[in-house]
CSV table of C-alpha atoms and ligand atoms in Angstrom, one decimal:
chain,number,residue,atom,x,y,z
A,1,UNK,CA,7.0,-79.7,53.2
A,2,UNK,CA,4.3,-82.3,53.5
A,3,UNK,CA,5.5,-85.8,53.0
A,4,UNK,CA,3.6,-87.9,50.6
A,5,UNK,CA,2.0,-91.0,52.2
A,6,UNK,CA,3.5,-93.8,50.1
A,7,UNK,CA,1.2,-96.7,49.6
A,8,UNK,CA,3.7,-99.1,51.2
A,9,UNK,CA,1.9,-102.1,52.1
A,10,UNK,CA,3.1,-105.4,52.5
A,11,UNK,CA,5.6,-108.0,52.6
A,12,UNK,CA,6.2,-111.6,53.3
A,13,UNK,CA,5.9,-114.6,55.5
A,14,UNK,CA,6.6,-118.1,55.3
A,15,UNK,CA,6.2,-121.5,56.2
A,16,UNK,CA,4.4,-124.2,54.4
A,17,UNK,CA,3.0,-127.3,55.8
A,18,UNK,CA,3.5,-130.2,53.7
A,19,UNK,CA,1.7,-133.4,54.0
A,20,UNK,CA,1.6,-136.3,51.6
A,21,UNK,CA,-1.0,-137.8,49.4
A,22,UNK,CA,-2.5,-141.1,49.2
A,23,UNK,CA,-2.7,-144.2,47.3
A,24,UNK,CA,-1.7,-145.9,44.2
A,25,UNK,CA,-3.5,-145.8,40.9
A,26,UNK,CA,-5.9,-148.6,40.9
A,27,UNK,CA,-8.0,-148.4,37.8
A,28,UNK,CA,-7.7,-147.6,34.1
A,29,UNK,CA,-10.2,-146.3,31.6
A,30,UNK,CA,-10.7,-146.7,28.0
A,31,UNK,CA,-8.7,-144.7,25.6
A,32,UNK,CA,-11.8,-142.8,24.2
A,33,UNK,CA,-12.5,-141.2,27.6
A,34,UNK,CA,-8.9,-140.6,28.2
A,35,UNK,CA,-8.8,-138.1,25.4
A,36,UNK,CA,-12.0,-136.4,26.0
A,37,UNK,CA,-12.6,-136.1,29.7
A,38,UNK,CA,-11.1,-133.4,31.8
A,39,UNK,CA,-8.1,-134.7,33.8
A,40,UNK,CA,-9.6,-134.3,37.2
A,41,UNK,CA,-12.9,-135.9,36.3
A,42,UNK,CA,-11.1,-138.6,34.5
A,43,UNK,CA,-9.0,-139.3,37.5
A,44,UNK,CA,-12.0,-139.5,39.7
A,45,UNK,CA,-13.7,-141.9,37.3
A,46,UNK,CA,-10.6,-144.0,37.1
A,47,UNK,CA,-10.3,-144.1,40.9
A,48,UNK,CA,-7.1,-142.2,40.8
A,49,UNK,CA,-6.5,-140.3,44.0
A,50,UNK,CA,-6.5,-136.6,43.2
A,51,UNK,CA,-5.0,-133.8,45.2
A,52,UNK,CA,-6.6,-132.3,47.3
A,53,UNK,CA,-9.2,-134.8,48.5
A,54,UNK,CA,-12.0,-133.4,46.4
A,55,UNK,CA,-14.4,-136.2,47.2
A,56,UNK,CA,-14.1,-136.2,50.9
A,57,UNK,CA,-17.3,-135.3,52.7
A,58,UNK,CA,-16.2,-132.3,54.7
A,59,UNK,CA,-18.1,-129.9,52.3
A,60,UNK,CA,-17.1,-126.5,51.4
A,61,UNK,CA,-13.5,-125.5,51.9
A,62,UNK,CA,-11.4,-122.4,52.3
A,63,UNK,CA,-7.9,-122.8,50.8
A,64,UNK,CA,-5.2,-120.3,51.6
A,65,UNK,CA,-2.9,-120.0,48.6
A,66,UNK,CA,-0.8,-117.0,49.6
A,67,UNK,CA,-0.7,-115.5,53.1
A,68,UNK,CA,1.8,-112.7,53.0
A,69,UNK,CA,1.2,-109.1,52.1
A,70,UNK,CA,3.4,-106.5,50.6
A,71,UNK,CA,6.0,-106.1,48.0
A,72,UNK,CA,9.3,-107.0,49.5
A,73,UNK,CA,10.7,-110.5,49.6
A,74,UNK,CA,12.2,-111.4,52.9
A,75,UNK,CA,15.2,-113.7,53.2
A,76,UNK,CA,14.2,-117.3,53.4
A,77,UNK,CA,10.5,-116.7,53.0
A,78,UNK,CA,8.8,-118.5,50.1
A,79,UNK,CA,5.2,-117.8,50.9
A,80,UNK,CA,3.0,-116.3,48.2
A,81,UNK,CA,1.3,-113.0,48.5
A,82,UNK,CA,-2.4,-112.6,49.2
A,83,UNK,CA,-4.7,-115.1,47.5
A,84,UNK,CA,-7.4,-117.5,48.7
A,85,UNK,CA,-9.8,-119.9,47.2
A,86,UNK,CA,-13.2,-121.2,48.1
A,87,UNK,CA,-14.0,-124.7,46.9
A,88,UNK,CA,-17.7,-125.4,46.7
A,89,UNK,CA,-18.2,-128.9,45.6
A,90,UNK,CA,-15.7,-129.0,42.8
A,91,UNK,CA,-16.2,-125.3,41.8
A,92,UNK,CA,-13.5,-122.8,42.6
A,93,UNK,CA,-13.8,-119.1,43.5
A,94,UNK,CA,-10.6,-117.2,43.8
A,95,UNK,CA,-10.0,-114.1,45.9
A,96,UNK,CA,-7.0,-112.0,44.9
A,97,UNK,CA,-3.9,-113.3,43.0
A,98,UNK,CA,-0.7,-112.0,44.6
A,99,UNK,CA,2.8,-112.9,43.7
A,100,UNK,CA,3.3,-116.7,43.5
A,101,UNK,CA,-0.3,-117.6,43.9
A,102,UNK,CA,-0.8,-119.1,40.4
A,103,UNK,CA,1.8,-121.7,41.3
A,104,UNK,CA,0.1,-122.4,44.6
A,105,UNK,CA,-3.3,-122.7,42.7
A,106,UNK,CA,-1.8,-125.4,40.6
A,107,UNK,CA,-0.1,-127.0,43.6
A,108,UNK,CA,-3.4,-127.2,45.4
A,109,UNK,CA,-5.8,-128.1,42.6
A,110,UNK,CA,-4.0,-129.6,39.7
A,111,UNK,CA,-4.0,-133.4,40.0
A,112,UNK,CA,-0.5,-134.8,40.3
A,113,UNK,CA,-1.5,-138.2,39.0
A,114,UNK,CA,-2.9,-137.3,35.6
A,115,UNK,CA,-1.2,-139.2,32.8
A,116,UNK,CA,-2.7,-137.3,29.8
A,117,UNK,CA,0.1,-134.8,29.4
A,118,UNK,CA,-2.4,-131.9,29.7
A,119,UNK,CA,-4.4,-130.5,32.5
A,120,UNK,CA,-7.8,-128.8,32.6
A,121,UNK,CA,-7.9,-128.0,36.3
A,122,UNK,CA,-8.9,-124.4,35.7
A,123,UNK,CA,-12.1,-125.6,34.2
A,124,UNK,CA,-13.3,-125.6,37.8
A,125,UNK,CA,-12.6,-121.9,38.4
A,126,UNK,CA,-15.8,-120.0,38.0
A,127,UNK,CA,-15.1,-116.5,39.3
A,128,UNK,CA,-12.2,-114.3,40.5
A,129,UNK,CA,-12.6,-111.4,42.8
A,130,UNK,CA,-10.0,-108.6,43.3
A,131,UNK,CA,-10.3,-106.6,46.6
A,132,UNK,CA,-8.2,-103.8,45.2
A,133,UNK,CA,-5.5,-103.4,42.5
A,134,UNK,CA,-2.2,-103.5,44.5
A,135,UNK,CA,0.4,-105.8,43.3
A,136,UNK,CA,0.4,-108.2,46.2
A,137,UNK,CA,-3.2,-108.9,45.2
A,138,UNK,CA,-3.0,-108.9,41.4
A,139,UNK,CA,0.6,-109.7,40.3
A,140,UNK,CA,-0.2,-113.3,39.2
A,141,UNK,CA,-3.3,-112.3,37.2
A,142,UNK,CA,-1.3,-112.1,33.9
A,143,UNK,CA,0.1,-115.5,34.7
A,144,UNK,CA,-3.4,-116.9,35.2
A,145,UNK,CA,-4.5,-115.4,31.9
A,146,UNK,CA,-1.5,-116.7,30.0
A,147,UNK,CA,-1.7,-120.3,31.3
A,148,UNK,CA,-5.5,-120.2,31.0
A,149,UNK,CA,-6.0,-121.7,27.5
A,150,UNK,CA,-3.6,-124.5,28.3
A,151,UNK,CA,-5.4,-125.5,31.5
A,152,UNK,CA,-9.1,-125.3,30.8
A,153,UNK,CA,-9.8,-121.8,32.0
A,154,UNK,CA,-13.1,-120.5,30.8
A,155,UNK,CA,-14.3,-123.8,29.4
A,156,UNK,CA,-16.3,-126.8,30.4
A,157,UNK,CA,-15.9,-130.3,29.1
A,158,UNK,CA,-18.9,-132.5,29.2
A,159,UNK,CA,-17.7,-135.7,30.9
A,160,UNK,CA,-20.0,-137.9,28.8
A,161,UNK,CA,-19.8,-136.4,25.4
A,162,UNK,CA,-16.4,-134.7,25.7
A,163,UNK,CA,-17.8,-131.6,24.1
A,164,UNK,CA,-16.1,-128.4,25.2
A,165,UNK,CA,-18.1,-125.2,25.6
A,166,UNK,CA,-16.9,-121.7,26.5
A,167,UNK,CA,-18.0,-120.6,30.0
A,168,UNK,CA,-15.9,-117.5,30.7
A,169,UNK,CA,-14.3,-117.0,34.1
A,170,UNK,CA,-16.0,-114.0,35.7
A,171,UNK,CA,-13.5,-111.4,36.9
A,172,UNK,CA,-14.8,-108.9,39.3
A,173,UNK,CA,-12.8,-105.9,40.6
A,174,UNK,CA,-12.8,-102.2,41.0
A,175,UNK,CA,-13.2,-99.8,38.1
A,176,UNK,CA,-10.6,-97.0,37.4
A,177,UNK,CA,-9.8,-95.3,40.7
A,178,UNK,CA,-9.3,-92.0,39.0
A,179,UNK,CA,-6.9,-90.3,41.3
A,180,UNK,CA,-3.4,-90.9,42.7
A,181,UNK,CA,-1.7,-89.9,45.9
A,182,UNK,CA,-2.9,-86.3,46.5
A,183,UNK,CA,0.5,-84.8,47.3
A,184,UNK,CA,2.9,-85.9,44.5
A,185,UNK,CA,5.3,-83.1,45.0
A,186,UNK,CA,7.9,-85.1,46.9
A,187,UNK,CA,8.1,-87.7,44.2
A,188,UNK,CA,8.0,-85.2,41.3
A,189,UNK,CA,10.6,-83.0,42.9
A,190,UNK,CA,12.9,-86.0,42.6
A,191,UNK,CA,12.1,-86.5,38.9
A,192,UNK,CA,10.0,-89.6,39.6
A,193,UNK,CA,8.0,-91.1,36.7
A,194,UNK,CA,4.3,-91.3,36.9
A,195,UNK,CA,3.0,-93.9,34.4
A,196,UNK,CA,-0.1,-93.3,32.4
A,197,UNK,CA,-1.8,-95.7,30.1
A,198,UNK,CA,-1.2,-95.2,26.4
A,199,UNK,CA,-4.4,-95.0,24.3
A,200,UNK,CA,-5.7,-93.5,21.2
A,201,UNK,CA,-8.8,-92.6,23.2
A,202,UNK,CA,-7.9,-89.7,25.6
A,203,UNK,CA,-10.8,-90.7,27.9
A,204,UNK,CA,-8.9,-94.0,28.5
A,205,UNK,CA,-5.7,-92.4,29.6
A,206,UNK,CA,-5.2,-92.8,33.3
A,207,UNK,CA,-2.6,-93.5,35.9
A,208,UNK,CA,-5.0,-95.8,37.8
A,209,UNK,CA,-6.5,-98.3,35.3
A,210,UNK,CA,-9.3,-100.4,36.6
A,211,UNK,CA,-9.9,-104.1,36.2
A,212,UNK,CA,-11.1,-104.0,32.6
A,213,UNK,CA,-8.3,-101.7,31.3
A,214,UNK,CA,-5.7,-103.7,33.3
A,215,UNK,CA,-6.9,-106.8,31.5
A,216,UNK,CA,-6.9,-105.2,28.1
A,217,UNK,CA,-3.4,-103.8,28.6
A,218,UNK,CA,-2.3,-107.3,29.7
A,219,UNK,CA,-3.5,-108.7,26.3
A,220,UNK,CA,-1.5,-105.9,24.6
A,221,UNK,CA,1.6,-106.4,26.7
A,222,UNK,CA,1.7,-110.1,25.9
A,223,UNK,CA,0.4,-109.8,22.3
A,224,UNK,CA,3.4,-111.6,20.8
A,225,UNK,CA,3.0,-114.8,22.7
A,226,UNK,CA,-0.8,-114.7,22.7
A,227,UNK,CA,-0.8,-114.3,18.9
A,228,UNK,CA,1.7,-117.0,18.4
A,229,UNK,CA,-0.2,-119.4,20.7
A,230,UNK,CA,-3.5,-118.9,18.9
A,231,UNK,CA,-2.1,-118.8,15.4
A,232,UNK,CA,0.6,-121.4,15.6
A,233,UNK,CA,-0.5,-123.6,18.5
A,234,UNK,CA,-4.3,-123.7,18.0
A,235,UNK,CA,-5.0,-122.3,21.5
A,236,UNK,CA,-8.4,-120.8,22.1
A,237,UNK,CA,-9.0,-117.1,21.8
A,238,UNK,CA,-7.6,-116.0,25.2
A,239,UNK,CA,-9.8,-112.9,25.4
A,240,UNK,CA,-13.0,-115.0,25.2
A,241,UNK,CA,-12.2,-117.0,28.2
A,242,UNK,CA,-12.9,-114.3,30.8
A,243,UNK,CA,-15.7,-111.9,31.4
A,244,UNK,CA,-14.9,-108.6,33.2
A,245,UNK,CA,-17.4,-107.1,35.5
A,246,UNK,CA,-16.2,-103.9,37.1
A,247,UNK,CA,-17.6,-102.6,40.3
A,248,UNK,CA,-18.5,-99.1,39.6
A,249,UNK,CA,-17.8,-99.4,35.9
A,250,UNK,CA,-20.1,-98.1,33.2
A,251,UNK,CA,-20.1,-100.8,30.6
A,252,UNK,CA,-22.8,-103.5,30.1
A,253,UNK,CA,-22.6,-106.1,32.8
A,254,UNK,CA,-20.7,-103.9,35.2
A,255,UNK,CA,-21.8,-103.8,38.8
A,256,UNK,CA,-23.5,-100.9,40.4
A,257,UNK,CA,-21.5,-99.4,43.3
A,258,UNK,CA,-23.6,-97.4,45.7
A,259,UNK,CA,-20.9,-94.9,46.6
A,260,UNK,CA,-21.3,-93.6,50.2
A,261,UNK,CA,-20.4,-90.1,51.3
A,262,UNK,CA,-16.6,-90.2,51.0
A,263,UNK,CA,-14.3,-87.2,50.8
A,264,UNK,CA,-11.6,-88.2,48.4
A,265,UNK,CA,-10.1,-84.7,48.2
A,266,UNK,CA,-9.2,-85.1,51.9
A,267,UNK,CA,-8.2,-88.8,51.6
A,268,UNK,CA,-11.3,-90.0,53.3
A,269,UNK,CA,-11.8,-93.1,51.3
A,270,UNK,CA,-14.2,-95.0,53.6
A,271,UNK,CA,-17.7,-94.1,54.8
A,272,UNK,CA,-20.5,-96.1,56.3
A,273,UNK,CA,-22.6,-98.0,53.9
A,274,UNK,CA,-24.6,-101.2,53.4
A,275,UNK,CA,-23.3,-104.3,51.8
A,276,UNK,CA,-24.2,-104.7,48.1
A,277,UNK,CA,-24.4,-107.8,45.9
A,278,UNK,CA,-21.7,-108.3,43.3
A,279,UNK,CA,-22.2,-111.9,42.2
A,280,UNK,CA,-24.6,-114.8,42.5
A,281,UNK,CA,-24.9,-118.3,41.2
A,282,UNK,CA,-26.2,-121.6,42.4
A,283,UNK,CA,-23.3,-122.0,44.9
A,284,UNK,CA,-22.6,-118.6,46.3
A,285,UNK,CA,-24.0,-115.1,46.9
A,286,UNK,CA,-21.2,-112.5,47.2
A,287,UNK,CA,-21.6,-109.1,48.7
A,288,UNK,CA,-19.1,-106.3,49.1
A,289,UNK,CA,-18.5,-103.3,51.2
A,290,UNK,CA,-16.0,-100.4,51.3
A,291,UNK,CA,-13.1,-100.7,53.7
A,292,UNK,CA,-10.4,-98.2,54.7
A,293,UNK,CA,-7.2,-98.7,52.7
A,294,UNK,CA,-6.6,-95.0,52.1
A,295,UNK,CA,-5.6,-93.6,49.7
A,296,UNK,CA,-7.0,-96.5,47.7
A,297,UNK,CA,-10.5,-96.0,46.6
A,298,UNK,CA,-12.4,-98.2,46.4
A,299,UNK,CA,-10.9,-101.1,48.4
A,300,UNK,CA,-13.4,-103.8,49.1
A,301,UNK,CA,-14.1,-106.6,51.6
A,302,UNK,CA,-16.1,-109.5,50.3
A,303,UNK,CA,-18.5,-111.9,51.9
A,304,UNK,CA,-19.3,-115.3,50.4
A,305,UNK,CA,-22.6,-116.9,51.6
A,306,UNK,CA,-22.7,-120.6,50.8
A,307,UNK,CA,-24.9,-123.5,52.0
A,308,UNK,CA,-22.2,-124.7,54.4
A,309,UNK,CA,-21.5,-121.3,55.9
A,310,UNK,CA,-20.2,-117.7,55.3
A,311,UNK,CA,-16.7,-116.4,54.9
A,312,UNK,CA,-15.6,-112.7,54.9
A,313,UNK,CA,-12.4,-111.5,53.4
A,314,UNK,CA,-11.3,-108.1,54.8
A,315,UNK,CA,-9.0,-107.1,51.9
A,316,UNK,CA,-6.5,-104.5,52.9
A,317,UNK,CA,-7.9,-102.2,55.6
A,318,UNK,CA,-7.3,-100.3,58.8
A,319,UNK,CA,-9.3,-101.4,61.8
A,320,UNK,CA,-11.8,-98.6,61.5
A,321,UNK,CA,-14.1,-99.2,58.6
A,322,UNK,CA,-16.9,-97.0,60.0
A,323,UNK,CA,-18.7,-100.2,61.0
A,324,UNK,CA,-18.7,-101.6,57.5
A,325,UNK,CA,-16.8,-104.7,58.1
A,326,UNK,CA,-18.9,-105.5,61.2
A,327,UNK,CA,-22.0,-105.0,59.1
A,328,UNK,CA,-20.7,-107.2,56.3
A,329,UNK,CA,-19.7,-109.9,58.8
A,330,UNK,CA,-23.0,-110.1,60.7
A,331,UNK,CA,-23.8,-113.8,61.2
A,332,UNK,CA,-20.7,-115.0,59.3
A,333,UNK,CA,-18.6,-118.0,60.4
A,334,UNK,CA,-15.1,-117.1,59.3
A,335,UNK,CA,-13.2,-113.8,59.0
A,336,UNK,CA,-10.1,-113.8,56.9
A,337,UNK,CA,-8.3,-110.6,57.9
A,338,UNK,CA,-5.1,-108.9,57.1
A,339,UNK,CA,-2.5,-108.0,59.7
A,340,UNK,CA,0.7,-106.0,60.2
A,341,UNK,CA,3.1,-106.4,63.0
A,342,UNK,CA,3.4,-103.2,65.0
A,343,UNK,CA,6.7,-104.4,66.6
A,344,UNK,CA,8.2,-104.6,63.1
A,345,UNK,CA,7.1,-101.1,62.2
A,346,UNK,CA,8.5,-99.8,65.5
A,347,UNK,CA,11.7,-101.5,64.8
A,348,UNK,CA,12.0,-100.1,61.3
A,349,UNK,CA,10.7,-96.6,61.9
A,350,UNK,CA,11.3,-96.0,65.6
A,351,UNK,CA,9.2,-93.3,67.2
A,352,UNK,CA,9.5,-90.2,64.9
A,353,UNK,CA,8.5,-86.7,65.9
A,354,UNK,CA,5.0,-85.8,65.0
A,355,UNK,CA,6.2,-83.1,62.6
A,356,UNK,CA,8.5,-85.4,60.7
A,357,UNK,CA,7.7,-87.1,57.4
A,358,UNK,CA,8.4,-90.4,58.9
A,359,UNK,CA,5.6,-89.9,61.4
A,360,UNK,CA,3.1,-89.5,58.6
A,361,UNK,CA,4.3,-92.7,56.9
A,362,UNK,CA,4.1,-94.6,60.2
A,363,UNK,CA,0.7,-93.3,60.9
A,364,UNK,CA,-0.4,-94.4,57.5
A,365,UNK,CA,0.9,-97.9,58.0
A,366,UNK,CA,-0.9,-98.2,61.3
A,367,UNK,CA,-4.2,-96.9,60.0
A,368,UNK,CA,-4.4,-98.2,56.4
A,369,UNK,CA,-3.6,-101.7,57.7
A,370,UNK,CA,-4.6,-103.5,60.9
A,371,UNK,CA,-2.0,-104.3,63.6
A,372,UNK,CA,-2.0,-107.7,65.3
A,373,UNK,CA,-3.0,-106.1,68.6
A,374,UNK,CA,-6.1,-104.6,66.9
A,375,UNK,CA,-7.3,-107.5,64.8
A,376,UNK,CA,-8.7,-109.5,67.7
A,377,UNK,CA,-11.1,-106.6,68.6
A,378,UNK,CA,-12.1,-106.3,65.0
A,379,UNK,CA,-13.0,-110.0,64.9
A,380,UNK,CA,-14.9,-109.8,68.2
A,381,UNK,CA,-16.9,-106.8,66.9
A,382,UNK,CA,-17.6,-108.8,63.8
A,383,UNK,CA,-19.0,-111.7,66.0
A,384,UNK,CA,-17.3,-114.4,64.0
A,385,UNK,CA,-16.3,-117.8,65.5
A,386,UNK,CA,-13.1,-118.1,63.6
A,387,UNK,CA,-10.4,-115.5,62.7
A,388,UNK,CA,-7.9,-116.5,60.0
A,389,UNK,CA,-4.9,-114.2,59.7
A,390,UNK,CA,-3.6,-113.6,56.2
A,391,UNK,CA,-1.7,-110.9,54.3
A,392,UNK,CA,0.8,-111.1,57.1
A,393,UNK,CA,3.3,-108.3,57.2
A,394,UNK,CA,6.2,-108.8,57.4
A,395,UNK,CA,6.2,-112.3,56.0
A,396,UNK,CA,8.5,-113.6,58.7
A,397,UNK,CA,6.4,-112.4,61.6
A,398,UNK,CA,6.9,-114.9,64.4
A,399,UNK,CA,3.8,-116.9,65.4
A,400,UNK,CA,4.4,-115.7,69.0
A,401,UNK,CA,3.6,-112.1,67.7
A,402,UNK,CA,0.6,-113.3,65.7
A,403,UNK,CA,-0.8,-115.1,68.7
A,404,UNK,CA,-1.3,-111.7,70.3
A,405,UNK,CA,-4.5,-111.5,68.2
A,406,UNK,CA,-6.0,-113.8,70.8
A,407,UNK,CA,-5.8,-111.1,73.4
A,408,UNK,CA,-9.1,-109.5,72.4
A,409,UNK,CA,-10.7,-112.5,70.7
A,410,UNK,CA,-12.1,-115.6,72.4
A,411,UNK,CA,-12.9,-117.5,69.2
A,412,UNK,CA,-10.7,-119.8,67.2
A,413,UNK,CA,-7.6,-118.1,65.9
A,414,UNK,CA,-5.9,-119.6,62.8
A,415,UNK,CA,-2.5,-118.2,61.7
A,416,UNK,CA,-2.7,-118.5,58.0
A,417,UNK,CA,-0.1,-120.6,56.1
A,418,UNK,CA,0.1,-121.2,52.4
A,419,UNK,CA,-1.7,-124.4,51.3
A,420,UNK,CA,-3.8,-124.5,54.5
A,421,UNK,CA,-7.3,-125.9,53.9
A,422,UNK,CA,-10.0,-125.0,56.4
A,423,UNK,CA,-13.4,-126.8,56.3
A,424,UNK,CA,-16.5,-124.6,56.4
A,425,UNK,CA,-19.4,-126.1,58.3
A,426,UNK,CA,-19.9,-128.1,61.4
A,427,UNK,CA,-16.5,-129.5,62.1
A,428,UNK,CA,-14.4,-127.0,60.0
A,429,UNK,CA,-11.2,-129.1,60.2
A,430,UNK,CA,-7.9,-127.6,59.3
A,431,UNK,CA,-5.5,-129.5,57.0
A,432,UNK,CA,-2.3,-128.7,55.2
A,433,UNK,CA,-2.4,-129.7,51.6
A,434,UNK,CA,0.4,-131.7,50.2
B,1,ZN,ZN1,-1.8,-105.7,50.3
B,2,ZN,ZN1,-3.0,-102.7,49.4
């Protein structure tokens, strides 16, 4: 019997570098402004040191919020799952939101010194991008949505007038994937439960909801608290604070996905294509391309072009993207790439016979993800100066294993740790956030 290839994926890692922040509060401001001005802006105006150093002159920054991949917590590992942020000026762009990453987001960007009793730090978040909809990339999305109205999400406060306007956070991610694991017999034989969405509209019933439906179902799942918060606590309408733009969706505002010649019936979920634009504003142009995270379709890599430089996020992928990742990375400065430790797979799974179910699973892990010994060649072929390892599986992979990525890469290798801040531009310094 054919064994189903389970979308295993990821796991954990650890470590945190912890620094410490700066100085004492030196100024105060009048009570009028204290009420109206967003906390971060107010702190800057008041000369209060904020965390991180927003006003340093190192330009655009890449902040690693969560650097593990997968769904299993390893003993002693407290690192969050996959999530990164780009800070352009004081504007935030977020890439994936795996387990624990909302807390890291607050740890990184919510001023510790505000004395107003409320925070508006998410006013600075302009767009959120999902590479694909596995839990180690989305689990903290409901958390972000729920804390949103209490932290300024989807709003802007005029620092002079104090007037608040709604500027929804743009949420970009895949549309409904439409198909599950091809061979479900192994699971169904064991009376496994396949979950479908519940809807009055049969056309909306699916086992693989896309970004919009996932969001709408989140509102429904948390209806009790959301209704109470808006009716009793005068919170803003949660649903107005975000704007969904699905890649490949068919609603107004959705993003056209030029689907290449894939063969989903045979699990061929990646084919050669050209990058396509998914987002643009005054700070960034974001392009996407298909990568190989079979049987997930689509799974995207993203590239952010900014005035200080360009950063590519691989998302989850095997090393062979039919040239797509190389094409997306052309002329980029930094590649943030997932890795899995082959030694860990060997230790867990041994070396199964080619006809055994375990062999298929092992092959899957080695081709739908990228092993440490393969990622250096990927970075070399992508011609980037800096390779940042993230989505590290397992989470407790020793640095000595991760350093093997240097074998086929002569550029700068950065082993990603939660709360690491990497400058983008000439000097591109690396710091650990407090
Ligand atoms: Zn993953
Ligand atoms: Zn995945």
